[in-house]
Amino acid sequence: MMTDKGHKFLKNFAIIAGMLLAAWLLFYLDEVARYSVDKSDVTEKVISTNPIAVSFNDQVKPILDKRCVVCHSCYDAPCQLKLSSVEGIARGANKERVYNPRRLTAMEPTRLFVDAKSTDEWRQRNFHSVIDKADEVSTGDGSSLMQKLLKLKQDHPQAKSGKLSDDFSLEIDRDQICPTQESYNTYIEQHPLWGMPYAMPNLTQKENTVLQAWLENGAKMPAVEGDRVEMLPQISAWERFLNQTSNKHRLVSRYIYEHLFHAHIHFADSPPREFYRLVRSGTPSGKKIDEIASLRPYDDPGVENFYYRLKRYTPTIVAKNHIVYELSEQRMQRYQALFIKPDYKVVTLPSYAPEVAANPFKAFEAIPPDSRYRFLLDEARFFIEGFIKGPVCRGQIALNVIEDQFWVVFFNPDQNTFTTQPSFLNAAADYLKIPSERGSHLNLLPIWTDYWQRQKAYMATKQRYFENMRAHSLEQALDYIWDGQGENPNAALTVFRHFDSASVEYGLIGKMPETAWVIDYPLLERIHYLLVAGFDVYGNIGHQLSTRIYMDFLRMEGEDHFLAFLPASKRKAIRDSWYQGIRSELDILFKAPMDWLQVDAVHGYKTEAVQSELYRHIKTRMGGLLQRQEMINLCGRTNCARDNSYAIKVKADKSMQKIAGMTGIQLHDFPEVAFVRVVTDDPEASFVYTIMRNKAYKNVMSLFSDERERVLDDIEQDSLTIVDWLAGSYPNFFFSVHEKDLETFVTHCTQVKNSKDF
């Protein structure tokens, strides 16, 4: 029987669904009205630019990269205008929003390089040029749309100080207005301050002159570079490996592709900023790549013969979707050891039917689970980063599930846990289905009637195994935590959420977090297939909500694994402290089996503060790996050389730790992320720090609440984490402080009590 709270939740959910439908209808009507513009409008202002020779690569591209690409690059590019590549510039803009929470039906995919192969094809899909000159008869001056928007900014300069006017919105789901040549006059009448760059300082006079001259001269762009000759041997070697014809090789290649399709692949001996994508092509090695435009990597390619190819990634690199995976001779040997040398047979290849292809435990049943798990663990940070930015490039779907700071560790593959046993996984495969298999839909009921019931059955199956396990001492239990053999930095990770972005750092960083995840093979695999391989950024609200709710199931599973290492007498109280606010709603409808809470699996705790004690033991388990991880965070290597200003660095560390001790209401006006550079009299010696604010969300009471509207009880639980490297990609503030002024800076920070102080 459903409780009264459950009925209330369903009633509220139905009300919210109705509101979403009404909002979508209003949005649709507004869009129709907004873009029904009189084409006889005439632009009166004339752009006069001297036609001087301009080099795209040497002069234009650096300006676009510096001032435009930060917004106009990924799926969240306003008006789908991507200025990060010549193909994106030529394609132009389209008013349909990729990120649209009101969308009731899936939109047609518009992936650059994939869903259309030429500018003419994009024109047929309603993309309009921003660089072609207009018909002077219809628009008055013959200038391109980009010229007009740049000039509009010059005509209405942005103030160099103070806040933006109320006309600007920086909300992530703000309305977008995508002017065309025909609607430009209406655009400037309604928003004369919305020149480009939007809500950012003006281009310099020199930058503006260069772009205007380039556009005036026809916006000429060079041909895209092909593969470098010296890289062809590595590319050929990997394509040979991935396209061998035995069933075993074909299944392994399919598994690798479905896990690396979103990677920016770097070859160990290629230039630092040269990357490739692993794609499926209708053409074999040696011929021009013809990428197959399947929506998901596990979709049927639609052709009998296809080939795995490595395609040069030419757009400007942006943090939103930059997840690097390295291929090398050592990696090839590792794949051979994991996937090819083990003795197993692949009699038939799995189908691409959604009920099979979307379930990796069915599709790749023949590959030993231990091999699959070790493959994922080798680069665990890459796969955890995938659910934060991956092919999504805006991670909000996953991010409002997680805490602002939590630690992630993994079950030890050497301990032969039952969740990597083929017999267990084969028996549980039907329970491990994920809602991605359904694609876009409007029926949310199955997330409760089907997928949650399967999740409960899976948990009950694990419960039976759990009950039959013998109890372990704390020391023995810690052997079930992977320590990376003291070498692999992926063994322990910290996830920081920065409201609408997040970052993953090596090591167990910051104060002991409220929660931690212990991840096993089935959980790590499902995170990837739910939020990376199976997530459709063009999908509708039903697909996105189902994904969001199922991710809660996975989060709960990871946290329950952590609780299993604690004494049974303490688990429920700790779990109950987590399940307040937004989580309490989920606990009404999605009530998980709790029998395992009563099964004591670990003994030997010496204090009442068992969670803190476990955290300390896990840190001890990692040993010197944590120091190695911090060095990698600091400089990308394990042998970072400190400069001659070490004494100043020690002093700066102590000063910054005073700020790190701040908590609660003092932090109300602090940014999500701030970068601090400490400079010295030696121009070669400076230090950087990141200040990250960790917010509490216990009293955010609904999935649909604005999480910025937190109550005082939440704010009083806020804290800071400070690290001596650059963490996160989207700092709200940059501070540059001379080391002589550092104590004054610290005093200012620690005396903040309100917005005025800040």
PDB file of C-alpha atoms in Angstrom, residues 116-277:
ATOM      1  CA  ALA A 116      25.196  16.755 -41.828  1.00  0.00           C
ATOM      2  CA  LYS A 117      28.406  16.790 -43.824  1.00  0.00           C
ATOM      3  CA  SER A 118      28.260  20.102 -45.688  1.00  0.00           C
ATOM      4  CA  THR A 119      27.084  23.684 -45.275  1.00  0.00           C
ATOM      5  CA  ASP A 120      24.400  23.097 -47.900  1.00  0.00           C
ATOM      6  CA  GLU A 121      23.015  20.201 -45.854  1.00  0.00           C
ATOM      7  CA  TRP A 122      22.901  22.428 -42.770  1.00  0.00           C
ATOM      8  CA  ARG A 123      20.994  25.091 -44.733  1.00  0.00           C
ATOM      9  CA  GLN A 124      18.384  22.440 -45.486  1.00  0.00           C
ATOM     10  CA  ARG A 125      18.119  21.938 -41.719  1.00  0.00           C
ATOM     11  CA  ASN A 126      17.359  25.623 -41.031  1.00  0.00           C
ATOM     12  CA  PHE A 127      20.822  26.848 -40.096  1.00  0.00           C
ATOM     13  CA  HIS A 128      21.422  30.382 -41.361  1.00  0.00           C
ATOM     14  CA  SER A 129      24.729  32.055 -42.099  1.00  0.00           C
ATOM     15  CA  VAL A 130      26.251  34.625 -39.772  1.00  0.00           C
ATOM     16  CA  ILE A 131      29.160  35.494 -42.077  1.00  0.00           C
ATOM     17  CA  ASP A 132      27.530  35.841 -45.511  1.00  0.00           C
ATOM     18  CA  LYS A 133      26.824  39.376 -46.583  1.00  0.00           C
ATOM     19  CA  ALA A 134      23.185  40.313 -46.792  1.00  0.00           C
ATOM     20  CA  ASP A 135      21.175  41.422 -49.779  1.00  0.00           C
ATOM     21  CA  GLU A 136      21.505  45.216 -49.657  1.00  0.00           C
ATOM     22  CA  VAL A 137      17.999  45.620 -51.069  1.00  0.00           C
ATOM     23  CA  SER A 138      16.374  43.803 -48.130  1.00  0.00           C
ATOM     24  CA  THR A 139      18.660  44.858 -45.301  1.00  0.00           C
ATOM     25  CA  GLY A 140      20.093  48.189 -46.349  1.00  0.00           C
ATOM     26  CA  ASP A 141      23.834  47.789 -45.881  1.00  0.00           C
ATOM     27  CA  GLY A 142      24.879  44.367 -47.127  1.00  0.00           C
ATOM     28  CA  SER A 143      26.858  43.517 -44.011  1.00  0.00           C
ATOM     29  CA  SER A 144      26.834  40.083 -42.415  1.00  0.00           C
ATOM     30  CA  LEU A 145      24.920  39.288 -39.241  1.00  0.00           C
ATOM     31  CA  MET A 146      28.184  38.858 -37.325  1.00  0.00           C
ATOM     32  CA  GLN A 147      29.363  42.284 -38.450  1.00  0.00           C
ATOM     33  CA  LYS A 148      26.153  43.854 -37.234  1.00  0.00           C
ATOM     34  CA  LEU A 149      26.283  42.196 -33.818  1.00  0.00           C
ATOM     35  CA  LEU A 150      29.912  43.211 -33.321  1.00  0.00           C
ATOM     36  CA  LYS A 151      29.131  46.796 -34.304  1.00  0.00           C
ATOM     37  CA  LEU A 152      26.106  46.855 -31.984  1.00  0.00           C
ATOM     38  CA  LYS A 153      28.468  46.173 -29.067  1.00  0.00           C
ATOM     39  CA  GLN A 154      30.784  48.944 -30.182  1.00  0.00           C
ATOM     40  CA  ASP A 155      27.847  51.353 -30.453  1.00  0.00           C
ATOM     41  CA  HIS A 156      26.659  50.441 -26.945  1.00  0.00           C
ATOM     42  CA  PRO A 157      29.824  49.784 -24.922  1.00  0.00           C
ATOM     43  CA  GLN A 158      29.512  47.811 -21.736  1.00  0.00           C
ATOM     44  CA  ALA A 159      30.285  49.618 -18.500  1.00  0.00           C
ATOM     45  CA  LYS A 160      33.729  48.814 -17.143  1.00  0.00           C
ATOM     46  CA  SER A 161      32.484  48.670 -13.570  1.00  0.00           C
ATOM     47  CA  GLY A 162      29.292  47.900 -11.693  1.00  0.00           C
ATOM     48  CA  LYS A 163      26.710  45.232 -12.355  1.00  0.00           C
ATOM     49  CA  LEU A 164      25.046  44.379 -15.644  1.00  0.00           C
ATOM     50  CA  SER A 165      21.745  46.083 -16.367  1.00  0.00           C
ATOM     51  CA  ASP A 166      18.501  44.198 -15.739  1.00  0.00           C
ATOM     52  CA  ASP A 167      18.158  43.656 -19.473  1.00  0.00           C
ATOM     53  CA  PHE A 168      20.817  40.933 -19.264  1.00  0.00           C
ATOM     54  CA  SER A 169      20.156  37.447 -17.993  1.00  0.00           C
ATOM     55  CA  LEU A 170      22.854  34.909 -17.202  1.00  0.00           C
ATOM     56  CA  GLU A 171      20.447  32.193 -16.068  1.00  0.00           C
ATOM     57  CA  ILE A 172      21.405  28.841 -17.499  1.00  0.00           C
ATOM     58  CA  ASP A 173      17.901  28.307 -18.937  1.00  0.00           C
ATOM     59  CA  ARG A 174      17.399  31.895 -20.071  1.00  0.00           C
ATOM     60  CA  ASP A 175      15.426  32.632 -23.213  1.00  0.00           C
ATOM     61  CA  GLN A 176      17.562  32.950 -26.298  1.00  0.00           C
ATOM     62  CA  ILE A 177      16.864  35.297 -29.172  1.00  0.00           C
ATOM     63  CA  CYS A 178      18.578  34.280 -32.379  1.00  0.00           C
ATOM     64  CA  PRO A 179      18.308  37.118 -34.884  1.00  0.00           C
ATOM     65  CA  THR A 180      18.433  36.590 -38.612  1.00  0.00           C
ATOM     66  CA  GLN A 181      19.128  39.227 -41.213  1.00  0.00           C
ATOM     67  CA  GLU A 182      15.359  39.705 -41.560  1.00  0.00           C
ATOM     68  CA  SER A 183      14.651  39.982 -37.820  1.00  0.00           C
ATOM     69  CA  TYR A 184      17.713  42.019 -36.861  1.00  0.00           C
ATOM     70  CA  ASN A 185      15.906  45.360 -36.628  1.00  0.00           C
ATOM     71  CA  THR A 186      13.382  43.933 -34.186  1.00  0.00           C
ATOM     72  CA  TYR A 187      16.242  42.434 -32.176  1.00  0.00           C
ATOM     73  CA  ILE A 188      18.065  45.738 -31.703  1.00  0.00           C
ATOM     74  CA  GLU A 189      14.838  47.573 -30.881  1.00  0.00           C
ATOM     75  CA  GLN A 190      14.118  45.130 -28.072  1.00  0.00           C
ATOM     76  CA  HIS A 191      17.690  44.599 -26.860  1.00  0.00           C
ATOM     77  CA  PRO A 192      20.064  47.346 -28.033  1.00  0.00           C
ATOM     78  CA  LEU A 193      22.663  46.315 -25.441  1.00  0.00           C
ATOM     79  CA  TRP A 194      22.863  42.745 -26.674  1.00  0.00           C
ATOM     80  CA  GLY A 195      25.794  43.146 -29.012  1.00  0.00           C
ATOM     81  CA  MET A 196      28.527  40.554 -29.057  1.00  0.00           C
ATOM     82  CA  PRO A 197      30.234  39.375 -26.910  1.00  0.00           C
ATOM     83  CA  TYR A 198      26.994  39.116 -24.924  1.00  0.00           C
ATOM     84  CA  ALA A 199      27.238  40.353 -21.304  1.00  0.00           C
ATOM     85  CA  MET A 200      31.025  40.553 -21.620  1.00  0.00           C
ATOM     86  CA  PRO A 201      33.427  43.470 -22.107  1.00  0.00           C
ATOM     87  CA  ASN A 202      33.823  44.938 -25.568  1.00  0.00           C
ATOM     88  CA  LEU A 203      36.411  43.697 -27.996  1.00  0.00           C
ATOM     89  CA  THR A 204      39.433  45.962 -28.135  1.00  0.00           C
ATOM     90  CA  GLN A 205      39.564  48.340 -31.073  1.00  0.00           C
ATOM     91  CA  LYS A 206      42.289  46.203 -32.651  1.00  0.00           C
ATOM     92  CA  GLU A 207      40.294  42.979 -32.210  1.00  0.00           C
ATOM     93  CA  ASN A 208      37.176  44.575 -33.659  1.00  0.00           C
ATOM     94  CA  THR A 209      39.085  45.948 -36.651  1.00  0.00           C
ATOM     95  CA  VAL A 210      40.560  42.536 -37.434  1.00  0.00           C
ATOM     96  CA  LEU A 211      37.201  40.719 -37.294  1.00  0.00           C
ATOM     97  CA  GLN A 212      35.381  43.391 -39.259  1.00  0.00           C
ATOM     98  CA  ALA A 213      38.053  43.387 -41.954  1.00  0.00           C
ATOM     99  CA  TRP A 214      37.958  39.585 -42.176  1.00  0.00           C
ATOM    100  CA  LEU A 215      34.169  39.601 -42.526  1.00  0.00           C
ATOM    101  CA  GLU A 216      34.187  42.462 -45.003  1.00  0.00           C
ATOM    102  CA  ASN A 217      36.634  40.559 -47.198  1.00  0.00           C
ATOM    103  CA  GLY A 218      34.396  37.502 -47.404  1.00  0.00           C
ATOM    104  CA  ALA A 219      35.278  35.675 -44.156  1.00  0.00           C
ATOM    105  CA  LYS A 220      37.773  33.432 -45.912  1.00  0.00           C
ATOM    106  CA  MET A 221      38.856  30.340 -43.979  1.00  0.00           C
ATOM    107  CA  PRO A 222      41.552  27.767 -44.803  1.00  0.00           C
ATOM    108  CA  ALA A 223      40.948  24.107 -45.489  1.00  0.00           C
ATOM    109  CA  VAL A 224      40.974  21.881 -42.405  1.00  0.00           C
ATOM    110  CA  GLU A 225      44.276  20.159 -41.690  1.00  0.00           C
ATOM    111  CA  GLY A 226      44.440  16.428 -42.270  1.00  0.00           C
ATOM    112  CA  ASP A 227      46.332  13.833 -40.268  1.00  0.00           C
ATOM    113  CA  ARG A 228      50.029  14.517 -39.918  1.00  0.00           C
ATOM    114  CA  VAL A 229      52.197  12.040 -41.828  1.00  0.00           C
ATOM    115  CA  GLU A 230      54.235  11.165 -38.731  1.00  0.00           C
ATOM    116  CA  MET A 231      51.067  10.080 -36.900  1.00  0.00           C
ATOM    117  CA  LEU A 232      49.864   7.687 -39.597  1.00  0.00           C
ATOM    118  CA  PRO A 233      51.791   4.631 -38.286  1.00  0.00           C
ATOM    119  CA  GLN A 234      50.125   4.898 -34.849  1.00  0.00           C
ATOM    120  CA  ILE A 235      46.710   5.465 -36.400  1.00  0.00           C
ATOM    121  CA  SER A 236      47.167   2.510 -38.754  1.00  0.00           C
ATOM    122  CA  ALA A 237      48.324   0.229 -35.927  1.00  0.00           C
ATOM    123  CA  TRP A 238      45.287   1.014 -33.790  1.00  0.00           C
ATOM    124  CA  GLU A 239      42.850   0.735 -36.689  1.00  0.00           C
ATOM    125  CA  ARG A 240      44.317  -2.664 -37.556  1.00  0.00           C
ATOM    126  CA  PHE A 241      43.869  -3.791 -33.954  1.00  0.00           C
ATOM    127  CA  LEU A 242      40.274  -2.543 -33.761  1.00  0.00           C
ATOM    128  CA  ASN A 243      39.181  -3.986 -37.105  1.00  0.00           C
ATOM    129  CA  GLN A 244      40.305  -7.597 -36.845  1.00  0.00           C
ATOM    130  CA  THR A 245      37.560  -9.928 -38.018  1.00  0.00           C
ATOM    131  CA  SER A 246      37.278 -12.698 -35.439  1.00  0.00           C
ATOM    132  CA  ASN A 247      34.175 -12.597 -33.250  1.00  0.00           C
ATOM    133  CA  LYS A 248      36.355 -12.123 -30.198  1.00  0.00           C
ATOM    134  CA  HIS A 249      38.126  -9.088 -31.647  1.00  0.00           C
ATOM    135  CA  ARG A 250      34.882  -7.616 -32.986  1.00  0.00           C
ATOM    136  CA  LEU A 251      33.177  -7.860 -29.594  1.00  0.00           C
ATOM    137  CA  VAL A 252      36.180  -6.349 -27.804  1.00  0.00           C
ATOM    138  CA  SER A 253      36.364  -3.481 -30.306  1.00  0.00           C
ATOM    139  CA  ARG A 254      32.668  -2.795 -29.839  1.00  0.00           C
ATOM    140  CA  TYR A 255      33.189  -2.669 -26.066  1.00  0.00           C
ATOM    141  CA  ILE A 256      36.157  -0.301 -26.387  1.00  0.00           C
ATOM    142  CA  TYR A 257      34.310   1.961 -28.818  1.00  0.00           C
ATOM    143  CA  GLU A 258      31.203   2.242 -26.642  1.00  0.00           C
ATOM    144  CA  HIS A 259      33.413   3.379 -23.755  1.00  0.00           C
ATOM    145  CA  LEU A 260      35.714   5.741 -25.674  1.00  0.00           C
ATOM    146  CA  PHE A 261      33.401   7.284 -28.280  1.00  0.00           C
ATOM    147  CA  HIS A 262      33.303  10.546 -26.293  1.00  0.00           C
ATOM    148  CA  ALA A 263      37.038  10.693 -25.557  1.00  0.00           C
ATOM    149  CA  HIS A 264      39.550  13.160 -26.879  1.00  0.00           C
ATOM    150  CA  ILE A 265      42.160  10.549 -27.693  1.00  0.00           C
ATOM    151  CA  HIS A 266      45.785  11.549 -27.432  1.00  0.00           C
ATOM    152  CA  PHE A 267      48.713   9.502 -28.689  1.00  0.00           C
ATOM    153  CA  ALA A 268      51.581   9.288 -26.233  1.00  0.00           C
ATOM    154  CA  ASP A 269      54.126  10.763 -28.674  1.00  0.00           C
ATOM    155  CA  SER A 270      51.921  13.267 -30.501  1.00  0.00           C
ATOM    156  CA  PRO A 271      51.975  17.051 -29.863  1.00  0.00           C
ATOM    157  CA  PRO A 272      50.349  18.094 -26.562  1.00  0.00           C
ATOM    158  CA  ARG A 273      47.190  19.579 -28.073  1.00  0.00           C
ATOM    159  CA  GLU A 274      46.513  17.079 -30.851  1.00  0.00           C
ATOM    160  CA  PHE A 275      43.505  14.830 -30.315  1.00  0.00           C
ATOM    161  CA  TYR A 276      41.414  12.246 -32.152  1.00  0.00           C
ATOM    162  CA  ARG A 277      37.948  10.717 -31.882  1.00  0.00           C
TER     163      ARG A 277
END
